[in-house]
Amino acid sequence: MTSYYFEHQKIFLSVDCIIFGFDDNKLKILIGRRQMDPGRGEWSLYGGFVRNTESIDDAANRTLFQLTGMRNVYMRQVGAFGSVDRDPGERVVSVAYYALINVKDYDEKLMLEHGVEWVSVDDIPHLFSDHNDMVKKARKLMQQKMRTEPVGFNLLPDLFTLTQLQRLYEAVNGEEIDKRNFRKRIKDMEYIEKTELVDKINSRRGAALYRFNKKVYNVEPHFKL
């Protein structure tokens, strides 16, 4: 194979995944102790280097699958992070992605295998390199996306109560929402369907369970919440 650009410095390219989940009415992310030098033992996002045979999207999907065992997960690119001194080991540029998963769908065995845990976004410790900046930017992008598209349903079980839905939006945005106004807007959204089922585990009175209907949403105008 002919070599080009031999006169230029080589730079490492990596991906980092910010994996969001929703549990106990809190927005959480998966972090673990870094298992390589430099920074071994520091809290960190889960990531890896891009292989010569894959695109950065492929690398992100592979990394996400290695950690969660899940495919077809909602994932979007956050951006590139390339400060000269961001990695004390080598010159490394990282492309960050955020993913939304249902906490209950994540196998605890994989959590133990990779040494990761769910931490509230409000209690994130200092992370390796610029990973805290990645999380902040990812959360802002998610907040913007949730104002126009119902991506938050990726964080919920198939059946949920309106209280769960409200708590989700409050957790993502970091502020309380007026209950009456919230439910009034929900009633105008035909793609949020009320079922005949009732949640008797988390509600004493038995709260009605709802579901998100993708088919109805795809033929309706986009929503704003």
Short mmCIF file of C-alpha atoms in Angstrom, two decimals:
data_model
loop_
_atom_site.label_atom_id
_atom_site.label_comp_id
_atom_site.label_asym_id
_atom_site.label_seq_id
_atom_site.Cartn_x
_atom_site.Cartn_y
_atom_site.Cartn_z
CA MET A 1 0.00 0.00 0.00
CA THR A 2 1.31 3.43 -0.96
CA SER A 3 1.90 5.72 2.00
CA TYR A 4 0.93 9.36 1.96
CA TYR A 5 1.13 12.19 4.48
CA PHE A 6 4.26 10.62 6.00
CA GLU A 7 5.60 14.10 6.71
CA HIS A 8 2.68 14.86 9.04
CA GLN A 9 2.22 13.96 12.69
CA LYS A 10 -0.09 11.05 13.42
CA ILE A 11 -2.97 11.67 15.84
CA PHE A 12 -5.03 9.07 17.70
CA LEU A 13 -8.81 9.10 17.24
CA SER A 14 -11.19 7.76 19.88
CA VAL A 15 -14.89 7.72 20.76
CA ASP A 16 -16.50 8.24 24.17
CA CYS A 17 -20.06 7.30 25.06
CA ILE A 18 -22.28 9.25 27.44
CA ILE A 19 -25.00 6.72 28.26
CA PHE A 20 -28.05 8.27 29.91
CA GLY A 21 -30.63 6.37 31.94
CA PHE A 22 -33.58 7.34 34.12
CA ASP A 23 -34.16 5.73 37.50
CA ASP A 24 -35.57 6.80 40.89
CA ASN A 25 -36.79 10.00 39.23
CA LYS A 26 -33.21 10.96 38.41
CA LEU A 27 -31.30 11.33 35.17
CA LYS A 28 -28.18 9.16 35.38
CA ILE A 29 -25.11 8.24 33.37
CA LEU A 30 -22.87 5.19 33.30
CA ILE A 31 -19.31 5.75 34.51
CA GLY A 32 -16.52 3.51 35.78
CA ARG A 33 -12.94 3.51 36.95
CA ARG A 34 -10.48 3.85 34.08
CA GLN A 35 -8.64 0.57 33.49
CA MET A 36 -5.68 1.83 31.49
CA ASP A 37 -2.85 4.34 31.73
CA PRO A 38 -2.75 7.28 31.85
CA GLY A 39 -5.41 8.01 34.44
CA ARG A 40 -5.82 4.43 35.66
CA GLY A 41 -8.35 4.34 38.52
CA GLU A 42 -9.93 7.72 37.73
CA TRP A 43 -13.67 8.00 37.10
CA SER A 44 -14.30 8.01 33.38
CA LEU A 45 -16.79 7.58 30.56
CA TYR A 46 -16.59 4.36 28.57
CA GLY A 47 -14.82 4.66 25.23
CA GLY A 48 -12.24 3.25 22.89
CA PHE A 49 -10.04 3.93 19.86
CA VAL A 50 -11.36 3.94 16.31
CA ARG A 51 -10.08 1.03 14.23
CA ASN A 52 -8.64 1.43 10.74
CA THR A 53 -11.52 -0.60 9.30
CA GLU A 54 -14.43 1.33 10.82
CA SER A 55 -16.07 4.75 10.68
CA ILE A 56 -16.46 6.78 13.87
CA ASP A 57 -20.18 5.89 13.95
CA ASP A 58 -19.28 2.21 13.67
CA ALA A 59 -16.74 2.61 16.46
CA ALA A 60 -19.34 4.27 18.69
CA ASN A 61 -21.88 1.52 18.01
CA ARG A 62 -19.28 -1.16 18.71
CA THR A 63 -18.25 0.52 21.96
CA LEU A 64 -21.86 0.87 23.07
CA PHE A 65 -22.58 -2.78 22.28
CA GLN A 66 -19.49 -3.95 24.16
CA LEU A 67 -20.65 -2.11 27.26
CA THR A 68 -24.40 -2.77 27.16
CA GLY A 69 -24.95 -5.73 24.83
CA MET A 70 -27.68 -3.61 23.19
CA ARG A 71 -28.21 -2.75 19.52
CA ASN A 72 -30.45 -0.24 17.74
CA VAL A 73 -30.07 2.18 20.64
CA TYR A 74 -30.93 5.86 20.22
CA MET A 75 -27.54 7.56 19.86
CA ARG A 76 -26.41 10.93 18.54
CA GLN A 77 -23.05 12.60 18.10
CA VAL A 78 -22.17 15.30 20.63
CA GLY A 79 -19.07 16.65 18.92
CA ALA A 80 -15.28 16.47 18.74
CA PHE A 81 -13.02 17.25 21.69
CA GLY A 82 -9.47 17.98 20.68
CA SER A 83 -7.64 20.24 23.11
CA VAL A 84 -3.91 19.73 22.69
CA ASP A 85 -3.38 18.66 26.30
CA ARG A 86 -6.64 16.77 26.87
CA ASP A 87 -4.87 13.42 27.14
CA PRO A 88 -1.55 13.25 29.01
CA GLY A 89 -0.57 10.08 27.14
CA GLU A 90 -0.67 11.05 23.47
CA ARG A 91 -2.27 13.55 21.11
CA VAL A 92 -5.82 12.15 21.09
CA VAL A 93 -8.95 13.63 19.53
CA SER A 94 -12.20 12.11 20.81
CA VAL A 95 -15.64 12.21 19.24
CA ALA A 96 -18.34 11.96 21.91
CA TYR A 97 -21.78 10.39 21.50
CA TYR A 98 -24.75 10.27 23.82
CA ALA A 99 -27.14 7.33 24.03
CA LEU A 100 -30.51 6.88 25.76
CA ILE A 101 -31.42 3.50 27.25
CA ASN A 102 -33.93 2.08 29.69
CA VAL A 103 -32.05 1.24 32.90
CA LYS A 104 -34.16 -1.90 33.39
CA ASP A 105 -33.00 -3.27 30.01
CA TYR A 106 -29.33 -3.18 31.02
CA ASP A 107 -28.03 -6.50 32.30
CA GLU A 108 -26.42 -6.06 35.73
CA LYS A 109 -23.91 -8.80 34.88
CA LEU A 110 -22.43 -6.53 32.21
CA MET A 111 -22.26 -3.68 34.71
CA LEU A 112 -20.18 -5.87 37.03
CA GLU A 113 -18.05 -7.18 34.17
CA HIS A 114 -17.10 -3.67 33.02
CA GLY A 115 -17.02 -2.15 36.49
CA VAL A 116 -19.47 0.64 35.70
CA GLU A 117 -22.33 2.11 37.73
CA TRP A 118 -25.21 4.52 37.37
CA VAL A 119 -24.55 7.97 38.85
CA SER A 120 -26.96 10.92 38.98
CA VAL A 121 -25.97 13.76 36.65
CA ASP A 122 -26.27 16.04 39.67
CA ASP A 123 -23.64 14.04 41.58
CA ILE A 124 -21.02 13.32 38.92
CA PRO A 125 -17.49 13.21 40.36
CA HIS A 126 -14.47 14.66 38.59
CA LEU A 127 -13.95 12.58 35.45
CA PHE A 128 -10.82 11.84 33.44
CA SER A 129 -9.68 14.51 31.00
CA ASP A 130 -12.57 16.58 29.57
CA HIS A 131 -15.29 13.98 30.16
CA ASN A 132 -17.24 16.33 32.45
CA ASP A 133 -17.43 18.82 29.57
CA MET A 134 -18.70 16.05 27.30
CA VAL A 135 -21.50 15.23 29.74
CA LYS A 136 -22.54 18.88 30.07
CA LYS A 137 -22.70 19.37 26.31
CA ALA A 138 -24.55 16.08 25.81
CA ARG A 139 -27.19 17.05 28.37
CA LYS A 140 -27.74 20.42 26.68
CA LEU A 141 -28.16 18.75 23.30
CA MET A 142 -30.60 16.25 24.78
CA GLN A 143 -32.62 19.05 26.37
CA GLN A 144 -32.86 20.81 23.01
CA LYS A 145 -33.85 17.61 21.22
CA MET A 146 -36.56 16.76 23.78
CA ARG A 147 -38.28 20.09 23.16
CA THR A 148 -39.09 19.08 19.60
CA GLU A 149 -38.95 15.27 19.47
CA PRO A 150 -40.16 12.58 21.92
CA VAL A 151 -36.71 11.02 22.35
CA GLY A 152 -37.24 10.80 26.12
CA PHE A 153 -39.40 7.71 25.64
CA ASN A 154 -36.16 5.80 25.03
CA LEU A 155 -35.47 6.25 28.74
CA LEU A 156 -38.83 4.88 29.89
CA PRO A 157 -40.34 1.39 29.94
CA ASP A 158 -42.95 0.58 27.30
CA LEU A 159 -45.68 1.34 29.85
CA PHE A 160 -45.40 4.37 32.10
CA THR A 161 -47.50 6.73 34.21
CA LEU A 162 -47.90 10.43 33.53
CA THR A 163 -46.08 11.11 36.78
CA GLN A 164 -43.09 9.13 35.51
CA LEU A 165 -43.16 11.09 32.26
CA GLN A 166 -43.30 14.41 34.11
CA ARG A 167 -40.47 13.40 36.44
CA LEU A 168 -38.38 12.46 33.42
CA TYR A 169 -38.73 15.90 31.83
CA GLU A 170 -38.02 17.56 35.16
CA ALA A 171 -34.88 15.46 35.63
CA VAL A 172 -33.57 16.19 32.14
CA ASN A 173 -34.24 19.93 32.35
CA GLY A 174 -33.34 20.33 36.01
CA GLU A 175 -36.50 22.22 36.92
CA GLU A 176 -40.02 21.51 38.13
CA ILE A 177 -42.99 21.50 35.74
CA ASP A 178 -46.51 22.61 36.61
CA LYS A 179 -48.55 19.41 36.83
CA ARG A 180 -51.80 20.85 35.40
CA ASN A 181 -50.18 22.46 32.39
CA PHE A 182 -48.09 19.37 31.71
CA ARG A 183 -51.06 17.01 31.71
CA LYS A 184 -53.11 19.41 29.63
CA ARG A 185 -50.46 19.33 26.91
CA ILE A 186 -50.19 15.54 27.15
CA LYS A 187 -53.94 15.17 26.47
CA ASP A 188 -53.47 16.97 23.15
CA MET A 189 -50.90 14.42 22.00
CA GLU A 190 -52.69 11.48 20.42
CA TYR A 191 -49.49 9.46 20.19
CA ILE A 192 -49.37 9.18 24.00
CA GLU A 193 -52.05 6.53 24.50
CA LYS A 194 -53.83 5.69 27.70
CA THR A 195 -54.13 1.92 28.22
CA GLU A 196 -56.56 -0.09 30.31
CA LEU A 197 -53.72 -1.16 32.59
CA VAL A 198 -53.02 0.29 36.02
CA ASP A 199 -49.80 0.66 37.99
CA LYS A 200 -50.54 -0.76 41.44
CA ILE A 201 -46.88 -1.15 42.44
CA ASN A 202 -45.73 2.47 42.49
CA SER A 203 -49.13 4.07 43.08
CA ARG A 204 -51.41 3.43 46.05
CA ARG A 205 -54.55 4.44 44.17
CA GLY A 206 -53.45 2.75 40.98
CA ALA A 207 -52.27 5.17 38.28
CA ALA A 208 -53.23 4.66 34.65
CA LEU A 209 -50.46 3.37 32.40
CA TYR A 210 -49.69 4.99 29.05
CA ARG A 211 -47.66 4.03 25.99
CA PHE A 212 -45.95 5.92 23.18
CA ASN A 213 -47.42 5.11 19.74
CA LYS A 214 -44.69 5.60 17.12
CA LYS A 215 -47.04 5.03 14.18
CA VAL A 216 -49.38 7.81 15.27
CA TYR A 217 -46.46 10.15 15.98
CA ASN A 218 -45.01 9.64 12.50
CA VAL A 219 -48.19 11.02 10.86
CA GLU A 220 -48.72 13.88 13.30
CA PRO A 221 -46.97 17.28 13.43
CA HIS A 222 -43.93 17.39 15.71
CA PHE A 223 -44.67 18.14 19.33
CA LYS A 224 -43.39 20.62 21.85
CA LEU A 225 -43.33 19.89 25.53
#
